[in-house]
Coordinates of C-alpha atoms in Angstrom, one line a residue:
Chain M
X902 CA 16.1 -12.8 8.5
X903 CA 14.7 -16.5 7.5
X904 CA 17.5 -18.2 9.6
X905 CA 15.9 -16.4 12.6
X906 CA 12.3 -17.1 11.5
X907 CA 13.0 -20.9 11.3
X908 CA 15.4 -21.2 13.9
X909 CA 12.2 -20.0 16.1
X910 CA 10.0 -22.1 14.3
X911 CA 11.7 -25.1 15.0
X912 CA 12.9 -24.0 18.7
X913 CA 9.1 -23.3 19.7
X914 CA 7.6 -26.6 16.6
X915 CA 4.8 -23.8 16.0
X916 CA 5.1 -23.3 12.1
X917 CA 2.7 -20.0 12.6
X918 CA 2.0 -16.7 12.8
X919 CA -0.5 -14.8 14.5
X920 CA -2.3 -11.9 12.7
X921 CA -2.8 -8.8 14.5
X922 CA -6.1 -7.1 12.1
X923 CA -7.8 -6.0 15.1
X924 CA -11.3 -4.7 14.5
X925 CA -13.5 -2.3 17.3
X926 CA -16.8 -4.8 17.1
X927 CA -14.8 -7.6 18.5
X928 CA -13.2 -6.8 21.1
X929 CA -13.7 -7.2 24.3
X930 CA -15.7 -4.1 26.3
X931 CA -12.9 -4.3 29.3
X932 CA -10.8 -3.3 27.2
X933 CA -12.5 -0.2 25.7
X934 CA -14.2 1.1 28.4
X935 CA -11.6 3.5 29.8
X936 CA -10.6 4.6 26.2
X937 CA -14.3 5.9 25.2
X938 CA -13.9 7.6 28.6
X939 CA -11.0 9.5 28.1
X940 CA -11.0 10.2 24.9
X941 CA -14.5 9.6 23.4
X942 CA -15.4 7.7 20.3
X943 CA -12.3 9.2 18.2
X944 CA -9.5 7.8 16.5
X945 CA -7.5 7.9 19.4
X946 CA -9.6 5.9 21.2
X947 CA -9.3 3.4 18.9
X948 CA -5.7 3.6 18.8
X949 CA -5.0 2.9 22.2
X950 CA -8.0 0.2 22.2
X951 CA -6.0 -1.8 19.2
X952 CA -2.8 -1.1 21.4
X953 CA -4.1 -2.4 24.8
X954 CA -5.7 -5.3 23.1
X955 CA -2.4 -6.7 21.2
X956 CA -0.7 -6.1 23.9
X957 CA -3.0 -8.7 25.6
X958 CA -2.8 -11.1 22.9
X959 CA 1.1 -10.9 22.7
X960 CA 1.6 -11.5 26.2
X961 CA -0.7 -14.6 26.2
X962 CA 1.3 -16.0 22.9
X963 CA 4.9 -14.8 23.0
X964 CA 6.2 -17.8 24.1
X965 CA 4.4 -20.2 21.8
X966 CA 4.7 -18.6 18.7
X967 CA 7.4 -17.4 16.4
X968 CA 5.9 -14.5 14.8
X969 CA 3.0 -12.0 14.5
X970 CA 1.7 -10.1 11.4
X971 CA 0.1 -6.8 11.7
X972 CA -2.1 -5.7 9.0
X973 CA -1.6 -2.3 8.8
X974 CA -4.7 -1.2 6.9
X975 CA -6.9 -1.5 10.4
X976 CA -4.5 1.3 12.2
X977 CA -3.6 3.4 8.9
X978 CA -7.5 3.9 8.6
X979 CA -7.5 5.8 12.1
X980 CA -4.8 8.4 10.6
X981 CA -1.6 9.0 12.7
X982 CA -2.7 8.0 16.0
X983 CA -3.8 4.4 14.1
X984 CA -0.1 4.4 12.4
X985 CA 1.4 5.2 15.9
X986 CA -0.6 1.9 17.8
X987 CA 1.2 0.1 14.8
X988 CA 4.6 1.3 15.2
X989 CA 4.4 0.7 19.4
X990 CA 2.7 -3.1 18.4
X991 CA 5.5 -4.0 16.6
X992 CA 7.9 -2.0 19.5
X993 CA 6.2 -4.4 21.7
X994 CA 6.2 -7.7 20.3
X995 CA 10.0 -7.3 19.4
X996 CA 10.8 -6.7 22.5
X997 CA 9.1 -10.2 23.5
X998 CA 11.3 -11.7 21.0
X999 CA 8.6 -12.0 18.4
X1000 CA 9.6 -11.8 14.7
X1001 CA 7.4 -9.2 13.1
X1002 CA 5.7 -9.3 9.9
X1003 CA 4.2 -6.0 8.2
X1004 CA 1.4 -6.7 6.2
X1005 CA 1.7 -3.7 3.9
X1006 CA 1.5 -5.1 0.5
X1007 CA 3.4 -2.2 -1.0
X1008 CA 3.8 -1.5 -4.5
X1009 CA 5.5 1.6 -6.5
X1010 CA 8.2 2.5 -8.6
X1011 CA 11.9 2.8 -7.7
X1012 CA 11.8 6.2 -6.2
X1013 CA 8.3 5.8 -4.1
X1014 CA 9.7 1.8 -3.0
X1015 CA 13.6 3.4 -1.2
X1016 CA 11.1 5.5 0.8
X1017 CA 8.5 2.7 1.8
X1018 CA 11.9 0.2 2.0
X1019 CA 13.4 3.0 4.5
X1020 CA 10.9 3.8 6.5
X1021 CA 9.9 -0.1 7.2
X1022 CA 12.8 -2.2 6.7
X1023 CA 15.5 0.3 6.6
X1024 CA 16.5 4.0 8.1
X1025 CA 15.4 7.4 6.8
X1026 CA 18.3 9.8 6.4
X1027 CA 17.3 12.8 7.9
X1028 CA 20.6 15.1 6.7
X1029 CA 22.8 12.2 7.7
X1030 CA 21.2 11.3 10.4
X1031 CA 19.6 7.8 10.6
X1032 CA 16.5 6.9 11.9
X1033 CA 14.6 3.6 12.5
X1034 CA 10.5 3.8 12.2
X1035 CA 8.8 1.0 11.5
X1036 CA 11.3 -1.8 11.9
X1037 CA 9.2 -5.0 10.7
X1038 CA 11.7 -7.6 10.2
X1039 CA 9.8 -8.2 7.0
X1040 CA 6.9 -6.9 5.1
X1041 CA 4.7 -8.0 2.1
X1042 CA 5.1 -6.3 -0.9
X1043 CA 3.0 -6.6 -4.6
X1044 CA 5.1 -7.7 -8.0
X1045 CA 2.5 -6.0 -10.3
X1046 CA 5.3 -3.4 -11.1
X1047 CA 8.0 -5.5 -11.4
X1048 CA 11.5 -6.0 -10.4
X1049 CA 12.4 -2.3 -10.1
X1050 CA 9.5 -1.9 -7.6
X1051 CA 11.3 -4.5 -5.5
X1052 CA 14.8 -3.5 -5.5
X1053 CA 15.1 -1.0 -3.5
X1054 CA 14.4 -3.5 -0.7
X1055 CA 16.7 -5.8 -1.0
X1056 CA 19.5 -4.2 0.0
X1057 CA 17.9 -3.2 3.1
X1058 CA 17.5 -7.2 3.7
X1059 CA 21.1 -7.3 3.4
X1060 CA 22.5 -5.2 5.5
X1061 CA 19.9 -5.0 7.9
X1062 CA 18.8 -8.7 8.0
X1063 CA 15.3 -8.3 7.0
X1064 CA 12.7 -10.5 4.6
X1065 CA 10.1 -10.3 2.3
X1066 CA 7.0 -12.1 1.1
X1067 CA 5.8 -11.1 -1.9
X1068 CA 2.1 -11.5 -3.5
X1069 CA 2.1 -14.6 -5.6
X1070 CA -1.3 -16.3 -4.9
X1071 CA -3.7 -14.6 -2.8
X1072 CA -6.6 -16.1 -0.7
X1073 CA -9.2 -13.8 -1.8
X1074 CA -11.9 -15.3 -4.0
X1075 CA -11.6 -12.9 -7.0
X1076 CA -7.6 -13.9 -6.5
X1077 CA -7.8 -15.7 -10.2
X1078 CA -8.8 -12.7 -12.4
X1079 CA -5.5 -11.7 -12.9
X1080 CA -3.1 -14.2 -10.9
X1081 CA -4.5 -17.0 -13.0
X1082 CA -4.6 -16.1 -16.6
X1083 CA -2.4 -17.9 -18.9
X1084 CA 0.6 -17.7 -20.5
X1085 CA 2.5 -20.2 -23.1
X1086 CA 0.8 -22.9 -20.6
X1087 CA 1.5 -21.0 -17.6
X1088 CA -0.7 -19.0 -14.7
X1089 CA 0.8 -15.9 -14.1
X1090 CA 0.9 -16.8 -10.1
X1091 CA 3.7 -19.3 -11.9
X1092 CA 5.3 -16.8 -13.8
X1093 CA 5.3 -14.8 -10.7
X1094 CA 6.5 -17.7 -8.5
X1095 CA 9.3 -18.6 -10.5
X1096 CA 10.4 -14.9 -10.6
X1097 CA 10.8 -14.6 -6.5
X1098 CA 12.5 -18.0 -6.7
X1099 CA 14.5 -16.4 -8.9
X1100 CA 15.0 -12.8 -6.5
X1101 CA 15.7 -14.6 -3.7
X1102 CA 18.8 -16.6 -5.0
X1103 CA 20.8 -13.7 -3.4
X1104 CA 19.5 -14.5 0.2
X1105 CA 19.7 -18.2 1.0
X1106 CA 20.5 -19.0 4.2
X1107 CA 21.9 -22.0 6.2
X1108 CA 18.6 -24.2 5.8
X1109 CA 18.2 -23.2 1.6
X1110 CA 15.3 -20.9 2.1
X1111 CA 15.3 -17.3 1.2
X1112 CA 14.5 -14.2 3.0
X1113 CA 12.6 -13.5 0.2
X1114 CA 9.4 -15.4 0.6
X1115 CA 6.0 -15.7 -1.1
X1116 CA 2.2 -15.0 0.3
X1117 CA 0.5 -18.1 -1.2
X1118 CA -3.5 -18.8 0.1
X1119 CA -4.1 -21.2 2.0
X1120 CA -7.8 -21.8 -0.2
X1121 CA -5.3 -23.3 -2.7
X1122 CA -3.8 -26.0 -1.9
X1123 CA -3.4 -27.7 -5.3
X1124 CA -1.7 -24.8 -6.4
X1125 CA 0.2 -24.7 -3.7
X1126 CA 1.6 -28.0 -3.7
X1127 CA 2.5 -27.0 -7.5
X1128 CA 4.2 -23.8 -6.2
X1129 CA 6.0 -25.6 -3.8
X1130 CA 7.8 -28.1 -6.4
X1131 CA 8.4 -24.8 -9.0
X1132 CA 9.8 -22.6 -6.2
X1133 CA 12.0 -25.0 -4.0
X1134 CA 13.8 -21.8 -1.8
X1135 CA 11.1 -20.3 -1.3
X1136 CA 9.6 -20.0 2.0
X1137 CA 5.6 -19.5 2.2
X1138 CA 3.7 -17.5 4.2
X1139 CA 0.1 -18.4 3.9
X1140 CA -3.1 -16.5 5.3
X1141 CA -7.1 -17.8 4.7
X1142 CA -6.8 -20.3 7.5
X1143 CA -9.7 -20.1 9.1
X1144 CA -12.4 -17.3 8.7
X1145 CA -11.4 -17.4 5.1
X1146 CA -12.4 -21.1 4.7
X1147 CA -9.4 -23.0 4.5
X1148 CA -9.1 -26.2 7.1
X1149 CA -5.7 -27.5 8.7
X1150 CA -5.9 -31.1 6.5
X1151 CA -5.5 -28.6 3.7
X1152 CA -1.9 -27.3 4.4
X1153 CA 0.0 -30.2 4.2
X1154 CA 1.4 -29.0 0.3
X1155 CA 2.8 -26.1 1.6
X1156 CA 5.5 -27.5 3.4
X1157 CA 8.3 -29.4 2.0
X1158 CA 9.5 -32.7 3.2
X1159 CA 12.4 -30.9 5.9
X1160 CA 9.2 -30.1 7.5
X1161 CA 10.0 -26.2 6.4
X1162 CA 8.5 -24.2 3.9
X1163 CA 5.8 -22.5 5.7
X1164 CA 4.3 -20.3 8.0
X1165 CA 0.5 -20.1 8.7
X1166 CA -1.7 -17.3 9.8
X1167 CA -3.6 -17.5 12.3
X1168 CA -6.0 -15.5 12.4
X1169 CA -6.2 -13.6 16.3
X1170 CA -10.2 -13.8 16.4
X1171 CA -9.9 -17.4 16.9
X1172 CA -7.6 -16.7 20.0
X1173 CA -10.6 -14.6 21.2
X1174 CA -11.2 -17.4 24.3
X1175 CA -8.2 -16.3 25.6
X1176 CA -9.1 -12.8 26.2
X1177 CA -12.3 -13.4 27.3
X1178 CA -12.0 -17.0 29.8
X1179 CA -7.8 -17.3 30.0
X1180 CA -8.1 -20.5 28.4
X1181 CA -6.2 -22.8 26.9
X1182 CA -4.6 -21.4 23.1
X1183 CA -5.4 -23.5 20.4
X1184 CA -2.8 -23.0 17.8
X1185 CA -2.2 -24.7 14.5
X1186 CA 0.1 -26.9 15.4
X1187 CA 3.0 -28.4 13.1
X1188 CA 2.2 -31.3 12.5
X1189 CA -1.9 -30.6 11.6
X1190 CA -2.2 -32.7 8.6
Chain L
X447 CA -16.2 12.7 -8.9
X448 CA -14.9 12.7 -12.2
X449 CA -17.4 15.4 -12.7
X450 CA -15.6 17.7 -11.0
X451 CA -12.6 17.0 -12.1
X452 CA -13.3 18.0 -15.2
X453 CA -15.5 20.5 -14.7
X454 CA -12.1 22.0 -13.1
X455 CA -9.6 21.1 -15.7
X456 CA -12.3 23.0 -18.5
X457 CA -12.3 25.9 -16.3
X458 CA -8.5 26.6 -15.6
X459 CA -8.3 24.5 -19.4
X460 CA -5.2 22.8 -17.7
X461 CA -5.4 19.1 -17.5
X462 CA -2.3 18.2 -15.1
X463 CA -2.2 17.5 -11.7
X464 CA 0.6 18.4 -9.6
X465 CA 2.8 15.7 -7.6
X466 CA 4.0 16.2 -4.3
X467 CA 6.4 13.7 -3.3
X468 CA 8.6 16.0 -1.2
X469 CA 12.1 14.8 -0.4
X470 CA 14.1 16.6 1.9
X471 CA 17.3 17.2 -0.4
X472 CA 15.3 19.1 -3.0
X473 CA 13.4 21.1 0.0
X474 CA 15.2 25.3 0.2
X475 CA 17.3 26.0 3.2
X476 CA 14.9 28.2 4.0
X477 CA 12.1 26.1 4.5
X478 CA 14.3 23.6 6.3
X479 CA 16.2 25.3 8.8
X480 CA 13.4 26.7 11.5
X481 CA 12.4 22.9 11.8
X482 CA 15.4 21.6 12.1
X483 CA 16.5 23.8 15.2
X484 CA 12.9 23.4 17.2
X485 CA 13.3 19.7 16.7
X486 CA 16.7 18.7 15.6
X487 CA 16.8 16.0 12.4
X488 CA 14.1 14.3 13.4
X489 CA 10.8 12.4 11.8
X490 CA 8.9 15.3 13.1
X491 CA 10.9 17.9 11.6
X492 CA 10.9 16.2 8.2
X493 CA 7.1 15.7 8.6
X494 CA 6.7 19.6 9.2
X495 CA 9.1 20.9 6.5
X496 CA 6.9 18.8 4.0
X497 CA 4.3 20.1 5.3
X498 CA 5.1 24.1 4.8
X499 CA 6.9 22.9 1.7
X500 CA 3.9 21.6 0.3
X501 CA 2.2 24.7 1.9
X502 CA 4.6 27.1 -0.2
X503 CA 3.7 24.5 -3.8
X504 CA -0.2 24.6 -3.3
X505 CA -0.2 28.6 -2.7
X506 CA 1.8 29.4 -6.1
X507 CA -0.7 26.4 -8.1
X508 CA -4.2 26.1 -6.5
X509 CA -5.8 28.9 -9.0
X510 CA -3.8 26.8 -12.5
X511 CA -4.1 23.4 -11.6
X512 CA -7.1 21.4 -11.1
X513 CA -5.8 18.9 -8.7
X514 CA -2.9 17.6 -6.6
X515 CA -1.4 14.2 -6.2
X516 CA 0.4 13.7 -2.6
X517 CA 2.4 10.0 -2.7
X518 CA 1.9 8.8 0.6
X519 CA 5.0 6.8 0.8
X520 CA 7.1 10.1 1.2
X521 CA 5.3 11.2 4.0
X522 CA 4.2 7.2 5.8
X523 CA 8.2 7.1 5.6
X524 CA 8.2 9.6 8.8
X525 CA 5.6 7.1 10.7
X526 CA 2.8 8.6 12.5
X527 CA 4.5 12.5 12.3
X528 CA 5.0 11.8 8.7
X529 CA 1.0 10.7 7.7
X530 CA -0.6 13.7 9.9
X531 CA 1.8 15.7 7.9
X532 CA -0.1 13.7 4.5
X533 CA -3.4 14.6 6.1
X534 CA -2.6 18.3 6.4
X535 CA -1.3 18.5 3.4
X536 CA -4.5 17.4 1.7
X537 CA -7.2 19.3 4.3
X538 CA -4.8 22.3 3.3
X539 CA -5.2 21.8 -0.6
X540 CA -9.1 20.8 0.0
X541 CA -9.4 24.4 1.5
X542 CA -7.7 25.9 -1.5
X543 CA -10.1 23.8 -3.8
X544 CA -8.0 21.3 -5.4
X545 CA -8.7 18.0 -5.9
X546 CA -7.1 15.5 -4.1
X547 CA -5.9 12.4 -5.9
X548 CA -4.0 10.0 -2.9
X549 CA -0.9 8.7 -4.5
X550 CA -1.3 4.9 -2.5
X551 CA -1.9 2.1 -5.0
X552 CA -3.2 0.0 -2.0
X553 CA -4.6 -3.9 -2.7
X554 CA -5.5 -6.6 -0.4
X555 CA -8.2 -8.8 0.3
X556 CA -11.9 -7.7 1.3
X557 CA -12.1 -7.3 5.1
X558 CA -8.6 -5.2 4.6
X559 CA -10.1 -3.0 1.7
X560 CA -13.1 -2.0 3.8
X561 CA -10.5 -0.2 6.1
X562 CA -8.2 1.2 3.9
X563 CA -11.4 2.4 2.1
X564 CA -12.8 3.5 5.1
X565 CA -10.4 5.7 6.0
X566 CA -9.2 7.0 2.6
X567 CA -12.2 7.6 0.7
X568 CA -15.6 7.1 3.9
X569 CA -15.8 7.4 6.7
X570 CA -14.3 5.1 9.7
X571 CA -17.1 3.9 12.6
X572 CA -15.9 4.2 15.8
X573 CA -19.3 2.5 17.6
X574 CA -21.5 4.4 15.9
X575 CA -20.0 7.8 15.3
X576 CA -18.7 8.3 11.7
X577 CA -15.1 10.0 11.4
X578 CA -13.8 10.8 8.2
X579 CA -9.8 10.4 8.3
X580 CA -7.5 11.3 4.8
X581 CA -10.5 12.9 3.1
X582 CA -9.0 12.0 -0.9
X583 CA -11.1 12.7 -3.4
X584 CA -9.8 9.8 -5.5
X585 CA -7.0 7.5 -4.7
X586 CA -5.2 4.9 -6.8
X587 CA -5.0 1.2 -6.2
X588 CA -3.3 -1.8 -7.2
X589 CA -5.4 -4.3 -8.8
X590 CA -3.4 -7.7 -9.0
X591 CA -6.1 -9.6 -6.4
X592 CA -9.0 -9.2 -8.8
X593 CA -12.3 -7.4 -8.2
X594 CA -12.9 -8.3 -4.7
X595 CA -10.0 -6.1 -3.3
X596 CA -11.8 -3.2 -5.4
X597 CA -15.3 -3.7 -4.7
X598 CA -15.2 -2.1 -0.9
X599 CA -14.5 1.1 -2.7
X600 CA -17.2 1.3 -5.1
X601 CA -20.0 2.0 -2.5
X602 CA -17.9 5.3 -1.1
X603 CA -16.9 6.2 -4.7
X604 CA -21.1 6.6 -5.2
X605 CA -21.9 7.7 -1.2
X606 CA -19.2 10.1 -0.8
X607 CA -18.6 10.9 -4.3
X608 CA -15.0 9.8 -4.8
X609 CA -13.2 7.9 -7.3
X610 CA -10.2 5.4 -8.4
X611 CA -7.2 5.3 -10.2
X612 CA -6.4 1.7 -10.8
X613 CA -2.9 0.7 -12.2
X614 CA -3.5 -0.8 -15.5
X615 CA 0.4 0.1 -17.0
X616 CA 3.2 1.8 -15.0
X617 CA 5.6 4.2 -15.5
X618 CA 8.6 2.3 -14.8
X619 CA 11.3 0.3 -16.7
X620 CA 10.2 -2.6 -15.1
X621 CA 6.3 -2.3 -15.8
X622 CA 6.3 -5.1 -18.4
X623 CA 7.5 -7.9 -16.6
X624 CA 4.4 -8.9 -15.8
X625 CA 1.8 -6.4 -17.3
X626 CA 3.3 -7.1 -20.6
X627 CA 2.6 -11.0 -20.8
X628 CA 0.5 -11.9 -23.5
X629 CA -2.7 -14.2 -22.9
X630 CA -4.7 -15.4 -25.6
X631 CA -3.2 -12.7 -27.7
X632 CA -4.0 -9.7 -25.4
X633 CA -1.5 -8.4 -22.8
X634 CA -2.2 -8.4 -19.5
X635 CA -2.0 -4.4 -19.1
X636 CA -5.1 -4.9 -21.4
X637 CA -7.3 -7.4 -19.9
X638 CA -6.9 -5.5 -16.4
X639 CA -7.7 -2.0 -18.8
X640 CA -10.8 -4.0 -20.1
X641 CA -11.8 -4.8 -16.6
X642 CA -11.2 -1.7 -14.9
X643 CA -13.3 0.3 -18.0
X644 CA -16.2 -2.5 -17.0
X645 CA -15.8 -2.2 -13.3
X646 CA -16.1 1.5 -14.1
X647 CA -19.8 1.4 -16.1
X648 CA -22.1 1.8 -13.1
X649 CA -20.2 5.5 -11.9
X650 CA -20.2 7.3 -15.2
X651 CA -21.0 11.5 -15.3
X652 CA -22.0 13.6 -17.2
X653 CA -19.4 13.8 -19.8
X654 CA -19.2 10.2 -20.2
X655 CA -16.4 9.3 -18.2
X656 CA -16.4 7.1 -15.1
X657 CA -15.0 7.9 -11.5
X658 CA -13.2 4.5 -11.9
X659 CA -10.1 5.8 -13.7
X660 CA -6.6 4.2 -14.8
X661 CA -3.1 4.4 -14.3
X662 CA -1.3 4.2 -17.5
X663 CA 2.3 5.8 -17.3
X664 CA 3.6 8.9 -19.8
X665 CA 6.6 6.5 -21.2
X666 CA 4.7 4.1 -23.3
X667 CA 2.5 6.4 -26.2
X668 CA 2.0 3.4 -27.9
X669 CA 0.3 1.0 -25.4
X670 CA -1.7 4.6 -24.4
X671 CA -3.2 4.8 -27.4
X672 CA -4.2 1.2 -27.8
X673 CA -5.8 1.8 -24.4
X674 CA -7.7 4.7 -25.3
X675 CA -9.4 2.8 -27.7
X676 CA -10.4 -0.1 -25.5
X677 CA -11.2 2.2 -22.9
X678 CA -13.7 4.8 -23.8
X679 CA -14.9 5.8 -20.7
X680 CA -11.9 5.6 -18.5
X681 CA -10.1 8.7 -17.5
X682 CA -6.4 8.1 -17.4
X683 CA -4.1 9.5 -14.6
X684 CA -0.6 10.0 -16.3
X685 CA 2.4 9.8 -14.5
X686 CA 6.0 9.8 -15.8
X687 CA 6.3 12.8 -17.4
X688 CA 10.1 15.0 -16.6
X689 CA 11.7 13.0 -14.8
X690 CA 11.0 9.7 -16.0
X691 CA 11.5 10.6 -19.5
X692 CA 8.4 11.5 -21.1
X693 CA 8.0 14.7 -23.3
X694 CA 5.3 16.7 -23.6
X695 CA 4.8 15.4 -27.1
X696 CA 4.3 11.9 -26.3
X697 CA 1.0 12.7 -24.5
X698 CA -1.5 13.6 -27.1
X699 CA -2.2 9.8 -27.8
X700 CA -3.6 9.7 -24.1
X701 CA -6.3 12.4 -25.0
X702 CA -9.7 11.1 -26.6
X703 CA -11.3 13.5 -29.8
X704 CA -13.1 15.9 -27.5
X705 CA -9.6 17.2 -25.8
X706 CA -10.3 15.1 -22.3
X707 CA -9.8 11.8 -20.6
X708 CA -6.2 12.2 -19.6
X709 CA -4.5 14.3 -16.7
X710 CA -1.2 14.3 -16.6
X711 CA 1.4 14.6 -13.3
X712 CA 3.0 17.3 -13.4
X713 CA 6.4 16.4 -10.9
X714 CA 7.0 18.9 -8.1
X715 CA 10.4 19.1 -8.8
X716 CA 10.0 21.2 -12.1
X717 CA 8.5 23.7 -10.1
X718 CA 11.4 24.5 -7.4
X719 CA 12.0 27.7 -9.5
X720 CA 8.9 29.3 -8.3
X721 CA 10.2 28.2 -4.9
X722 CA 13.7 29.7 -5.0
X723 CA 13.0 32.2 -7.4
X724 CA 9.0 33.4 -7.8
X725 CA 9.5 33.2 -11.5
X726 CA 6.5 31.9 -13.9
X727 CA 5.4 28.5 -13.6
X728 CA 6.1 26.5 -16.7
X729 CA 3.0 23.4 -16.3
X730 CA 2.5 21.1 -19.1
X731 CA -0.9 22.6 -20.5
X732 CA -3.1 21.5 -22.8
X733 CA -2.3 21.7 -26.0
X734 CA 1.0 20.6 -25.3
X735 CA 1.7 18.4 -28.4

């Protein structure tokens, strides 16, 4: 999976992924009106609106960025219809050649992790018949439960050419409450970072990076530089640019000397001008810093 | 929420919650046949089968136990139809008077946590119209991101009489990899335990327990006793009994002297005899140890 992602990053000279975290309040009226008329102000309408909005975004960016990252919570909150919009967004993006990073942040014990893994990046087995359900190319995971909560995903990564991004240092203000606690002179996020790099060793591709990546928030440039050096084979998925306060100049330390090693999340809110006025897209580009 | 749960535990003299983690391989043929005939071996059939199976379980236990705990992964893996079966299971259980603990283990940054909170234990707002979607009474959460990933749920707990169970020490074999790391002479799970007890102080009910509870695995009796003493106001949700190897005699230390303080998860697999032969249910009962 990581090789496909890097190939596209190189082709497009653009190491960004567009987040698809739709919220009704920022979606233009011209997209919302019809759905409300048909279905009222219902979860079904919200789900249709999200899918339509995402299609407009995808149509505008599919040949500029390598990947999209839908945040499942935004869809899940509207129940089954929301989940269907999440799945349909993924299908639409895949058909346009985009790589899909599902921001699901799941984390559970082995038997449960198997169900998540089968549904999201593998196949579910119904009496011997295999079905693909979500079809993300990669998903985010939470490491708090340890390796047996990650392991069920590893085989699917190998067998179906999928990947993971495991939370190491998140972008939110209280991320330090647990992640920055110090153990034998090392922070928890460093410990987790080393584990993630180790877990990924069996899935290293042609560029020297593993399909098992890490989430490292854009709001922590100092910690990112340090993590960069102790996780040489790990690709970073970097949220927190824009809305959460990180600026493009802070992002240099997330990359390696090869110009690779990180993909920056570009919030879709920054893309609203293209929806409203069809003006040129201002995406964070590679040589930003 | 915690008061309702304890009221029912006292009335029924039964501090157990039945897990609803259905898997096709253990569901009897008489429940599966019709769905496969109608829909083939499809996600839709799987979802219908899960709902039917859960109804049989619920019909047999609703007047014996206070609560059920559906594990969302088992449903989510089958996509939108699976999620609908999860929601319909919750509705069916609520109509029978059961308290619902949604085992979702979500954990994300503030804006995303708001979406999960609205959907699962609050209301989603569609242009001013409020909708209840999942309607769990309580859900499990992952604390790795710190308090701002928990806070969005707190108001809903107050306003809608809901609760949380936050992962402290999980039941799986690798749980120690991060949770047992030692910080200034204290394990991470102890640090998290103290945080959870602190976070819950504003939501303490008539029995002295908070609606903000903790997940403490049944496979760690020694750690549970220690956590019991440093988290006096926190109710424990205890998974890992049965399938994961913990025995009833290990569970005494999870309870306080008042006979309260813990609710033990009873795996539905142990209930299969009632489905197959309609024999008397052997639930873990209060004075087990």
